PDB file of C-alpha atoms and ligand atoms in Angstrom:
ATOM      1  CA  MET A   1       0.000   0.000   0.000  1.00  0.00           C
ATOM      2  CA  GLU A   2       1.305   3.365  -0.929  1.00  0.00           C
ATOM      3  CA  SER A   3       1.998   5.554   2.028  1.00  0.00           C
ATOM      4  CA  THR A   4       0.653   9.035   1.758  1.00  0.00           C
ATOM      5  CA  VAL A   5       3.171  11.665   2.464  1.00  0.00           C
ATOM      6  CA  PRO A   6       1.609  14.526   4.281  1.00  0.00           C
ATOM      7  CA  PRO A   7       2.131  17.742   2.396  1.00  0.00           C
ATOM      8  CA  ALA A   8       5.003  19.798   3.666  1.00  0.00           C
ATOM      9  CA  PRO A   9       3.776  22.642   5.783  1.00  0.00           C
ATOM     10  CA  ALA A  10       3.798  25.886   3.883  1.00  0.00           C
ATOM     11  CA  ALA A  11       6.743  28.002   4.853  1.00  0.00           C
ATOM     12  CA  ALA A  12       5.585  30.555   7.344  1.00  0.00           C
ATOM     13  CA  LEU A  13       5.479  33.919   5.663  1.00  0.00           C
ATOM     14  CA  PRO A  14       6.670  36.809   7.749  1.00  0.00           C
ATOM     15  CA  THR A  15       3.716  38.910   8.779  1.00  0.00           C
ATOM     16  CA  PRO A  16       4.218  42.330   7.243  1.00  0.00           C
ATOM     17  CA  ALA A  17       4.468  45.063   9.853  1.00  0.00           C
ATOM     18  CA  PRO A  18       1.278  47.087   9.792  1.00  0.00           C
ATOM     19  CA  ALA A  19       1.844  50.462   8.160  1.00  0.00           C
ATOM     20  CA  ALA A  20       1.926  53.183  10.784  1.00  0.00           C
ATOM     21  CA  GLU A  21      -1.085  55.470  11.000  1.00  0.00           C
ATOM     22  CA  VAL A  22      -1.047  58.515   8.743  1.00  0.00           C
ATOM     23  CA  VAL A  23      -0.956  61.661  10.903  1.00  0.00           C
ATOM     24  CA  LEU A  24      -0.777  64.286   8.171  1.00  0.00           C
ATOM     25  CA  THR A  25      -2.090  64.249   4.610  1.00  0.00           C
ATOM     26  CA  VAL A  26      -1.642  66.994   2.057  1.00  0.00           C
ATOM     27  CA  ALA A  27      -3.837  66.021  -0.887  1.00  0.00           C
ATOM     28  CA  GLY A  28      -3.444  67.864  -4.161  1.00  0.00           C
ATOM     29  CA  ILE A  29      -3.092  71.386  -2.835  1.00  0.00           C
ATOM     30  CA  SER A  30      -2.655  74.382  -5.083  1.00  0.00           C
ATOM     31  CA  LYS A  31      -1.782  77.909  -4.001  1.00  0.00           C
ATOM     32  CA  SER A  32      -1.262  80.947  -6.184  1.00  0.00           C
ATOM     33  CA  PHE A  33      -0.508  84.588  -5.472  1.00  0.00           C
ATOM     34  CA  GLY A  34      -1.863  86.404  -8.539  1.00  0.00           C
ATOM     35  CA  ASP A  35      -0.040  84.909 -11.522  1.00  0.00           C
ATOM     36  CA  ASN A  36       2.534  83.236  -9.300  1.00  0.00           C
ATOM     37  CA  HIS A  37       1.393  79.599  -9.134  1.00  0.00           C
ATOM     38  CA  VAL A  38       3.474  78.406  -6.199  1.00  0.00           C
ATOM     39  CA  LEU A  39       1.937  75.014  -5.356  1.00  0.00           C
ATOM     40  CA  LYS A  40       0.277  72.987  -8.112  1.00  0.00           C
ATOM     41  CA  ASP A  41      -1.410  69.781  -7.017  1.00  0.00           C
ATOM     42  CA  PHE A  42       1.163  69.045  -4.304  1.00  0.00           C
ATOM     43  CA  SER A  43       0.654  65.973  -2.112  1.00  0.00           C
ATOM     44  CA  LEU A  44       2.407  64.230   0.759  1.00  0.00           C
ATOM     45  CA  THR A  45       1.697  61.904   3.673  1.00  0.00           C
ATOM     46  CA  LEU A  46       3.420  61.672   7.040  1.00  0.00           C
ATOM     47  CA  ARG A  47       3.101  58.562   9.192  1.00  0.00           C
ATOM     48  CA  ARG A  48       3.405  58.276  12.957  1.00  0.00           C
ATOM     49  CA  GLY A  49       7.005  58.209  14.114  1.00  0.00           C
ATOM     50  CA  GLU A  50       8.393  59.158  10.717  1.00  0.00           C
ATOM     51  CA  ASN A  51      10.659  62.054   9.688  1.00  0.00           C
ATOM     52  CA  VAL A  52       9.841  63.357   6.204  1.00  0.00           C
ATOM     53  CA  VAL A  53      11.990  66.077   4.663  1.00  0.00           C
ATOM     54  CA  VAL A  54      10.595  68.386   1.985  1.00  0.00           C
ATOM     55  CA  LEU A  55      13.513  69.486  -0.129  1.00  0.00           C
ATOM     56  CA  GLY A  56      13.225  72.338  -2.572  1.00  0.00           C
ATOM     57  CA  LYS A  57      15.195  75.283  -3.830  1.00  0.00           C
ATOM     58  CA  SER A  58      14.695  78.792  -2.503  1.00  0.00           C
ATOM     59  CA  GLY A  59      11.328  80.222  -3.526  1.00  0.00           C
ATOM     60  CA  SER A  60       9.882  76.813  -4.433  1.00  0.00           C
ATOM     61  CA  GLY A  61       7.036  77.169  -1.920  1.00  0.00           C
ATOM     62  CA  LYS A  62       8.280  75.299   1.160  1.00  0.00           C
ATOM     63  CA  SER A  63       7.242  77.970   3.634  1.00  0.00           C
ATOM     64  CA  VAL A  64       3.930  78.444   1.805  1.00  0.00           C
ATOM     65  CA  LEU A  65       3.336  74.701   2.257  1.00  0.00           C
ATOM     66  CA  ILE A  66       4.060  74.835   5.993  1.00  0.00           C
ATOM     67  CA  LYS A  67       1.816  77.903   6.399  1.00  0.00           C
ATOM     68  CA  CYS A  68      -1.010  76.036   4.663  1.00  0.00           C
ATOM     69  CA  ILE A  69      -0.509  73.077   7.027  1.00  0.00           C
ATOM     70  CA  ILE A  70      -0.832  75.212  10.158  1.00  0.00           C
ATOM     71  CA  GLY A  71      -3.774  77.143   8.720  1.00  0.00           C
ATOM     72  CA  LEU A  72      -2.034  80.503   8.269  1.00  0.00           C
ATOM     73  CA  LEU A  73      -2.675  80.347   4.516  1.00  0.00           C
ATOM     74  CA  LYS A  74      -5.666  78.792   2.807  1.00  0.00           C
ATOM     75  CA  PRO A  75      -4.954  76.629  -0.247  1.00  0.00           C
ATOM     76  CA  ASP A  76      -6.958  77.458  -3.401  1.00  0.00           C
ATOM     77  CA  ALA A  77      -7.628  73.757  -3.969  1.00  0.00           C
ATOM     78  CA  GLY A  78      -6.956  70.436  -2.280  1.00  0.00           C
ATOM     79  CA  THR A  79      -7.256  69.342   1.345  1.00  0.00           C
ATOM     80  CA  ILE A  80      -4.962  69.095   4.348  1.00  0.00           C
ATOM     81  CA  THR A  81      -5.821  66.643   7.108  1.00  0.00           C
ATOM     82  CA  VAL A  82      -3.946  66.794  10.403  1.00  0.00           C
ATOM     83  CA  LEU A  83      -4.559  64.043  12.988  1.00  0.00           C
ATOM     84  CA  GLY A  84      -7.753  63.143  11.173  1.00  0.00           C
ATOM     85  CA  GLN A  85      -9.114  66.694  11.016  1.00  0.00           C
ATOM     86  CA  PRO A  86      -9.510  68.697   7.785  1.00  0.00           C
ATOM     87  CA  VAL A  87      -7.747  71.973   8.614  1.00  0.00           C
ATOM     88  CA  ALA A  88      -9.755  74.229   6.273  1.00  0.00           C
ATOM     89  CA  THR A  89     -13.105  73.485   7.900  1.00  0.00           C
ATOM     90  CA  LEU A  90     -12.074  73.876  11.541  1.00  0.00           C
ATOM     91  CA  SER A  91     -13.395  76.623  13.784  1.00  0.00           C
ATOM     92  CA  HIS A  92     -10.869  78.885  15.532  1.00  0.00           C
ATOM     93  CA  VAL A  93     -11.354  76.921  18.749  1.00  0.00           C
ATOM     94  CA  ALA A  94     -10.821  73.561  17.030  1.00  0.00           C
ATOM     95  CA  LEU A  95      -7.802  74.890  15.136  1.00  0.00           C
ATOM     96  CA  ASP A  96      -6.321  76.142  18.391  1.00  0.00           C
ATOM     97  CA  ALA A  97      -6.847  72.762  20.051  1.00  0.00           C
ATOM     98  CA  LEU A  98      -5.184  71.062  17.075  1.00  0.00           C
ATOM     99  CA  ARG A  99      -2.237  73.463  17.214  1.00  0.00           C
ATOM    100  CA  ALA A 100      -1.533  72.287  20.769  1.00  0.00           C
ATOM    101  CA  LYS A 101      -0.658  68.896  19.256  1.00  0.00           C
ATOM    102  CA  VAL A 102       1.467  70.315  16.452  1.00  0.00           C
ATOM    103  CA  GLY A 103       4.786  71.938  17.332  1.00  0.00           C
ATOM    104  CA  PHE A 104       6.186  74.471  14.908  1.00  0.00           C
ATOM    105  CA  LEU A 105       9.840  75.461  14.978  1.00  0.00           C
ATOM    106  CA  PHE A 106      10.090  78.778  13.123  1.00  0.00           C
ATOM    107  CA  GLN A 107      13.164  79.500  11.066  1.00  0.00           C
ATOM    108  CA  SER A 108      13.539  82.698  13.085  1.00  0.00           C
ATOM    109  CA  ASN A 109      12.941  80.818  16.394  1.00  0.00           C
ATOM    110  CA  ALA A 110      10.336  83.465  17.384  1.00  0.00           C
ATOM    111  CA  LEU A 111      11.497  83.657  20.997  1.00  0.00           C
ATOM    112  CA  TYR A 112      10.325  86.634  23.057  1.00  0.00           C
ATOM    113  CA  ASP A 113      13.395  88.844  23.514  1.00  0.00           C
ATOM    114  CA  SER A 114      12.212  90.463  26.733  1.00  0.00           C
ATOM    115  CA  MET A 115      11.406  87.157  28.430  1.00  0.00           C
ATOM    116  CA  THR A 116      13.864  84.780  30.072  1.00  0.00           C
ATOM    117  CA  VAL A 117      14.209  81.224  28.828  1.00  0.00           C
ATOM    118  CA  ARG A 118      11.947  80.050  31.682  1.00  0.00           C
ATOM    119  CA  GLU A 119       9.242  82.581  30.720  1.00  0.00           C
ATOM    120  CA  ASN A 120       9.506  81.685  27.046  1.00  0.00           C
ATOM    121  CA  LEU A 121       8.956  78.027  27.920  1.00  0.00           C
ATOM    122  CA  LEU A 122       6.074  78.751  30.305  1.00  0.00           C
ATOM    123  CA  PHE A 123       4.224  80.622  27.563  1.00  0.00           C
ATOM    124  CA  PRO A 124       2.821  77.622  25.606  1.00  0.00           C
ATOM    125  CA  LEU A 125       2.297  75.707  28.821  1.00  0.00           C
ATOM    126  CA  ARG A 126       0.006  78.393  30.194  1.00  0.00           C
ATOM    127  CA  ARG A 127      -1.686  78.874  26.836  1.00  0.00           C
ATOM    128  CA  HIS A 128      -2.500  75.245  26.141  1.00  0.00           C
ATOM    129  CA  TRP A 129      -2.625  73.351  29.397  1.00  0.00           C
ATOM    130  CA  LEU A 130      -3.986  76.041  31.674  1.00  0.00           C
ATOM    131  CA  ALA A 131      -4.777  74.695  35.126  1.00  0.00           C
ATOM    132  CA  ASP A 132      -3.779  71.081  34.464  1.00  0.00           C
ATOM    133  CA  HIS A 133      -0.158  71.479  35.328  1.00  0.00           C
ATOM    134  CA  GLN A 134      -0.118  74.088  38.070  1.00  0.00           C
ATOM    135  CA  GLY A 135       2.649  73.184  40.484  1.00  0.00           C
ATOM    136  CA  GLN A 136       4.527  71.102  37.923  1.00  0.00           C
ATOM    137  CA  GLU A 137       5.546  73.986  35.711  1.00  0.00           C
ATOM    138  CA  ASP A 138       9.129  74.273  36.952  1.00  0.00           C
ATOM    139  CA  GLN A 139       9.633  70.548  36.583  1.00  0.00           C
ATOM    140  CA  LEU A 140       8.305  70.631  33.004  1.00  0.00           C
ATOM    141  CA  VAL A 141      10.533  73.585  32.095  1.00  0.00           C
ATOM    142  CA  LEU A 142      13.580  71.781  33.471  1.00  0.00           C
ATOM    143  CA  GLN A 143      12.637  68.570  31.670  1.00  0.00           C
ATOM    144  CA  ALA A 144      12.301  70.388  28.328  1.00  0.00           C
ATOM    145  CA  LEU A 145      15.621  72.178  28.877  1.00  0.00           C
ATOM    146  CA  ASP A 146      17.237  68.880  29.797  1.00  0.00           C
ATOM    147  CA  ASP A 147      15.975  67.388  26.516  1.00  0.00           C
ATOM    148  CA  VAL A 148      17.914  69.999  24.584  1.00  0.00           C
ATOM    149  CA  GLY A 149      20.940  69.947  26.901  1.00  0.00           C
ATOM    150  CA  LEU A 150      20.634  73.518  28.194  1.00  0.00           C
ATOM    151  CA  PRO A 151      19.324  73.475  31.797  1.00  0.00           C
ATOM    152  CA  GLN A 152      21.847  76.150  32.822  1.00  0.00           C
ATOM    153  CA  THR A 153      20.260  78.811  30.591  1.00  0.00           C
ATOM    154  CA  ILE A 154      16.933  78.934  32.464  1.00  0.00           C
ATOM    155  CA  ASP A 155      17.334  82.514  33.729  1.00  0.00           C
ATOM    156  CA  GLN A 156      19.049  83.948  30.652  1.00  0.00           C
ATOM    157  CA  LEU A 157      17.556  86.165  27.962  1.00  0.00           C
ATOM    158  CA  PRO A 158      17.574  85.004  24.312  1.00  0.00           C
ATOM    159  CA  ALA A 159      20.038  87.818  23.433  1.00  0.00           C
ATOM    160  CA  GLU A 160      22.576  86.253  25.812  1.00  0.00           C
ATOM    161  CA  LEU A 161      22.540  82.935  23.907  1.00  0.00           C
ATOM    162  CA  SER A 162      24.293  81.780  20.735  1.00  0.00           C
ATOM    163  CA  GLY A 163      22.335  81.034  17.535  1.00  0.00           C
ATOM    164  CA  GLY A 164      22.536  77.296  18.168  1.00  0.00           C
ATOM    165  CA  GLN A 165      21.412  77.710  21.779  1.00  0.00           C
ATOM    166  CA  ARG A 166      18.453  79.843  20.689  1.00  0.00           C
ATOM    167  CA  LYS A 167      17.433  77.122  18.231  1.00  0.00           C
ATOM    168  CA  ARG A 168      17.583  74.554  21.063  1.00  0.00           C
ATOM    169  CA  ILE A 169      15.486  76.765  23.349  1.00  0.00           C
ATOM    170  CA  ALA A 170      12.920  77.220  20.561  1.00  0.00           C
ATOM    171  CA  LEU A 171      12.800  73.425  20.250  1.00  0.00           C
ATOM    172  CA  ALA A 172      12.438  73.058  24.039  1.00  0.00           C
ATOM    173  CA  ARG A 173       9.467  75.441  23.855  1.00  0.00           C
ATOM    174  CA  THR A 174       7.956  73.189  21.190  1.00  0.00           C
ATOM    175  CA  LEU A 175       8.489  70.089  23.369  1.00  0.00           C
ATOM    176  CA  ILE A 176       7.065  71.398  26.632  1.00  0.00           C
ATOM    177  CA  VAL A 177       3.536  70.535  25.529  1.00  0.00           C
ATOM    178  CA  PRO A 178       4.578  67.224  23.926  1.00  0.00           C
ATOM    179  CA  PRO A 179       3.586  67.465  20.250  1.00  0.00           C
ATOM    180  CA  GLU A 180       2.409  64.582  18.085  1.00  0.00           C
ATOM    181  CA  ILE A 181       3.690  66.328  14.976  1.00  0.00           C
ATOM    182  CA  ILE A 182       6.620  68.732  14.708  1.00  0.00           C
ATOM    183  CA  LEU A 183       7.094  71.042  11.728  1.00  0.00           C
ATOM    184  CA  TYR A 184      10.630  72.342  11.334  1.00  0.00           C
ATOM    185  CA  ASP A 185      11.174  75.257   8.919  1.00  0.00           C
ATOM    186  CA  GLU A 186      14.862  75.252   7.893  1.00  0.00           C
ATOM    187  CA  PRO A 187      16.150  74.106  11.309  1.00  0.00           C
ATOM    188  CA  THR A 188      19.855  74.425  10.434  1.00  0.00           C
ATOM    189  CA  THR A 189      19.930  77.474   8.137  1.00  0.00           C
ATOM    190  CA  GLY A 190      22.302  80.151   9.402  1.00  0.00           C
ATOM    191  CA  LEU A 191      24.115  77.838  11.819  1.00  0.00           C
ATOM    192  CA  ASP A 192      27.760  76.780  11.513  1.00  0.00           C
ATOM    193  CA  PRO A 193      28.222  73.166  10.330  1.00  0.00           C
ATOM    194  CA  VAL A 194      29.141  71.772  13.772  1.00  0.00           C
ATOM    195  CA  THR A 195      26.120  73.359  15.466  1.00  0.00           C
ATOM    196  CA  ALA A 196      23.918  72.358  12.522  1.00  0.00           C
ATOM    197  CA  ARG A 197      24.906  68.690  12.999  1.00  0.00           C
ATOM    198  CA  GLU A 198      24.086  68.970  16.733  1.00  0.00           C
ATOM    199  CA  ILE A 199      20.606  70.201  15.799  1.00  0.00           C
ATOM    200  CA  ASP A 200      20.248  67.256  13.384  1.00  0.00           C
ATOM    201  CA  GLN A 201      21.103  64.872  16.242  1.00  0.00           C
ATOM    202  CA  LEU A 202      18.587  66.602  18.452  1.00  0.00           C
ATOM    203  CA  ILE A 203      15.879  66.169  15.793  1.00  0.00           C
ATOM    204  CA  ARG A 204      16.612  62.408  15.776  1.00  0.00           C
ATOM    205  CA  HIS A 205      16.678  62.323  19.606  1.00  0.00           C
ATOM    206  CA  VAL A 206      13.269  63.999  19.751  1.00  0.00           C
ATOM    207  CA  GLN A 207      11.888  61.546  17.161  1.00  0.00           C
ATOM    208  CA  GLN A 208      13.053  58.576  19.249  1.00  0.00           C
ATOM    209  CA  LYS A 209      12.156  59.901  22.691  1.00  0.00           C
ATOM    210  CA  TYR A 210       8.683  61.259  21.868  1.00  0.00           C
ATOM    211  CA  HIS A 211       7.857  58.992  18.927  1.00  0.00           C
ATOM    212  CA  ALA A 212       6.863  62.260  17.255  1.00  0.00           C
ATOM    213  CA  SER A 213       6.279  62.575  13.510  1.00  0.00           C
ATOM    214  CA  SER A 214       8.177  65.394  11.861  1.00  0.00           C
ATOM    215  CA  LEU A 215       7.996  67.322   8.652  1.00  0.00           C
ATOM    216  CA  ILE A 216      11.315  69.037   8.080  1.00  0.00           C
ATOM    217  CA  ILE A 217      11.742  71.714   5.442  1.00  0.00           C
ATOM    218  CA  SER A 218      15.336  72.020   4.373  1.00  0.00           C
ATOM    219  CA  HIS A 219      17.825  72.545   1.604  1.00  0.00           C
ATOM    220  CA  ASP A 220      20.804  71.687   3.805  1.00  0.00           C
ATOM    221  CA  MET A 221      21.794  68.327   2.323  1.00  0.00           C
ATOM    222  CA  SER A 222      23.612  67.154   5.481  1.00  0.00           C
ATOM    223  CA  CYS A 223      20.453  67.857   7.450  1.00  0.00           C
ATOM    224  CA  VAL A 224      18.409  65.978   4.842  1.00  0.00           C
ATOM    225  CA  ARG A 225      20.757  62.969   5.032  1.00  0.00           C
ATOM    226  CA  LEU A 226      20.898  62.851   8.815  1.00  0.00           C
ATOM    227  CA  THR A 227      17.278  63.537   9.743  1.00  0.00           C
ATOM    228  CA  SER A 228      15.146  61.999   6.969  1.00  0.00           C
ATOM    229  CA  ASP A 229      13.441  58.635   6.785  1.00  0.00           C
ATOM    230  CA  ARG A 230      11.929  59.780   3.484  1.00  0.00           C
ATOM    231  CA  VAL A 231      12.486  62.785   1.237  1.00  0.00           C
ATOM    232  CA  ILE A 232      10.012  64.566  -1.040  1.00  0.00           C
ATOM    233  CA  LEU A 233      11.436  66.877  -3.656  1.00  0.00           C
ATOM    234  CA  LEU A 234       9.241  69.912  -4.280  1.00  0.00           C
ATOM    235  CA  SER A 235       9.828  71.300  -7.753  1.00  0.00           C
ATOM    236  CA  GLU A 236       7.616  73.455  -9.980  1.00  0.00           C
ATOM    237  CA  GLY A 237       4.921  73.286  -7.291  1.00  0.00           C
ATOM    238  CA  ARG A 238       4.661  69.489  -7.380  1.00  0.00           C
ATOM    239  CA  SER A 239       6.032  66.497  -5.494  1.00  0.00           C
ATOM    240  CA  TYR A 240       8.589  65.825  -8.210  1.00  0.00           C
ATOM    241  CA  ALA A 241      10.412  62.873  -6.627  1.00  0.00           C
ATOM    242  CA  GLU A 242      10.123  60.836  -3.462  1.00  0.00           C
ATOM    243  CA  GLY A 243      12.337  58.232  -1.780  1.00  0.00           C
ATOM    244  CA  THR A 244      14.979  57.700   0.860  1.00  0.00           C
ATOM    245  CA  TYR A 245      18.038  59.938   0.793  1.00  0.00           C
ATOM    246  CA  ALA A 246      20.022  57.044  -0.708  1.00  0.00           C
ATOM    247  CA  GLU A 247      17.410  56.478  -3.429  1.00  0.00           C
ATOM    248  CA  LEU A 248      17.381  60.113  -4.452  1.00  0.00           C
ATOM    249  CA  LEU A 249      21.183  60.252  -4.300  1.00  0.00           C
ATOM    250  CA  ALA A 250      21.290  57.383  -6.819  1.00  0.00           C
ATOM    251  CA  SER A 251      18.816  59.087  -9.172  1.00  0.00           C
ATOM    252  CA  THR A 252      20.034  60.053 -12.603  1.00  0.00           C
ATOM    253  CA  ASP A 253      17.223  62.590 -13.103  1.00  0.00           C
ATOM    254  CA  PRO A 254      18.960  65.953 -13.644  1.00  0.00           C
ATOM    255  CA  ILE A 255      16.552  67.911 -11.401  1.00  0.00           C
ATOM    256  CA  VAL A 256      17.058  65.462  -8.524  1.00  0.00           C
ATOM    257  CA  HIS A 257      20.763  65.134  -9.157  1.00  0.00           C
ATOM    258  CA  ALA A 258      21.276  68.919  -9.001  1.00  0.00           C
ATOM    259  CA  PHE A 259      20.588  68.871  -5.250  1.00  0.00           C
ATOM    260  CA  PHE A 260      23.424  66.440  -4.583  1.00  0.00           C
ATOM    261  CA  GLU A 261      26.214  68.201  -6.476  1.00  0.00           C
TER     262      GLU A 261
HETATM  263  N1  ATP B 301       1.973  86.158   1.329  1.00  0.00           N
HETATM  264  C1  ATP B 301       2.480  86.101   0.091  1.00  0.00           C
HETATM  265  N2  ATP B 301       2.041  86.928  -0.870  1.00  0.00           N
HETATM  266  C2  ATP B 301       2.524  86.851  -2.121  1.00  0.00           C
HETATM  267  N3  ATP B 301       3.459  85.984  -2.526  1.00  0.00           N
HETATM  268  C3  ATP B 301       3.954  85.137  -1.607  1.00  0.00           C
HETATM  269  C4  ATP B 301       3.489  85.144  -0.255  1.00  0.00           C
HETATM  270  N4  ATP B 301       4.148  84.184   0.431  1.00  0.00           N
HETATM  271  C5  ATP B 301       4.986  83.614  -0.453  1.00  0.00           C
HETATM  272  N5  ATP B 301       4.878  84.165  -1.668  1.00  0.00           N
HETATM  273  C6  ATP B 301       5.615  83.750  -2.879  1.00  0.00           C
HETATM  274  O1  ATP B 301       5.572  82.331  -2.962  1.00  0.00           O
HETATM  275  C7  ATP B 301       6.795  81.831  -3.485  1.00  0.00           C
HETATM  276  C8  ATP B 301       7.335  80.773  -2.541  1.00  0.00           C
HETATM  277  O2  ATP B 301       7.721  81.362  -1.320  1.00  0.00           O
HETATM  278  P1  ATP B 301       8.228  80.524  -0.078  1.00  0.00           P
HETATM  279  O3  ATP B 301       8.489  81.498   1.012  1.00  0.00           O
HETATM  280  O4  ATP B 301       7.297  79.408   0.201  1.00  0.00           O
HETATM  281  O5  ATP B 301       9.602  79.904  -0.628  1.00  0.00           O
HETATM  282  P2  ATP B 301      10.586  78.902   0.100  1.00  0.00           P
HETATM  283  O6  ATP B 301      10.636  77.642  -0.691  1.00  0.00           O
HETATM  284  O7  ATP B 301      10.206  78.798   1.537  1.00  0.00           O
HETATM  285  O8  ATP B 301      11.988  79.662  -0.062  1.00  0.00           O
HETATM  286  P3  ATP B 301      13.238  79.777   0.970  1.00  0.00           P
HETATM  287  O9  ATP B 301      14.026  78.496   0.826  1.00  0.00           O
HETATM  288  O10 ATP B 301      14.002  80.938   0.425  1.00  0.00           O
HETATM  289  O11 ATP B 301      12.710  80.002   2.356  1.00  0.00           O
HETATM  290  C9  ATP B 301       7.711  83.029  -3.671  1.00  0.00           C
HETATM  291  O12 ATP B 301       7.679  83.392  -5.020  1.00  0.00           O
HETATM  292  C10 ATP B 301       7.079  84.108  -2.807  1.00  0.00           C
HETATM  293  O13 ATP B 301       7.307  85.382  -3.342  1.00  0.00           O
HETATM  294 MG1   MG B 302      11.068  79.372   3.356  1.00  0.00          MG
END
């Protein structure tokens, strides 16, 4: 009698990791100023825990994009969804509540010159968390300063700090109400290369410690290499190319290649 050989068990397939939740979607936005068509059907997605860099030459519309995301500018077409909420339709109150979850690091830092570091850091805490954290404020300020390695500056004024230190304090102010999404507008522009690389490391540290998702606007290629999980090249108002730094570096497309020369 023929013995029946039981079929070999199918090789176990690795279960694909579930794709992380999308926290920010920019879907086909356009924005013009008169005849100047800055963004033309631009799209991107940002997933939880991810760092996406938008790379583009000066005047390509990077700051316009970031202003649309935080609701300072209204796109002519397309939609922007942040943490599940369509930005354009939100009331002032809802937009304000959403902004508490989205940290924005201005290129200019936007620190208050007449306030000490402590007062600058208390500002968002009092604005967004109100009574919740009375009594813990000093501890939260120190924690945020510790995150950026500058606890000793607590009683100093911004004018007494270096450019790199001011950038760190601006980041500490963003972290004090822990954000789910951080938008960085040119975080290393105007800094010397050594300080710029320290800021890059800090951006990675923040990503790991807070599991925050970040959109980083930059044309500093070292910053792009060191901080990005994915890069989107903004050119002629569109998402022209997308990939990891290494993928874009290997591209033979002349527009992509020009950024790596
Ligand atoms: N409020 C505005 N009114 C009119 N035009 C504007 C306005 N804001 C931006 N623009 C125009 O949109 C275009 C893109 O500007 P944007 O500031 O987004 O460039 P960018 O990519 O951030 O450049 P950079 O790298 O120099 O910061 C420019 O031509 C600019 O003149
Ligand atoms: Mg800009």
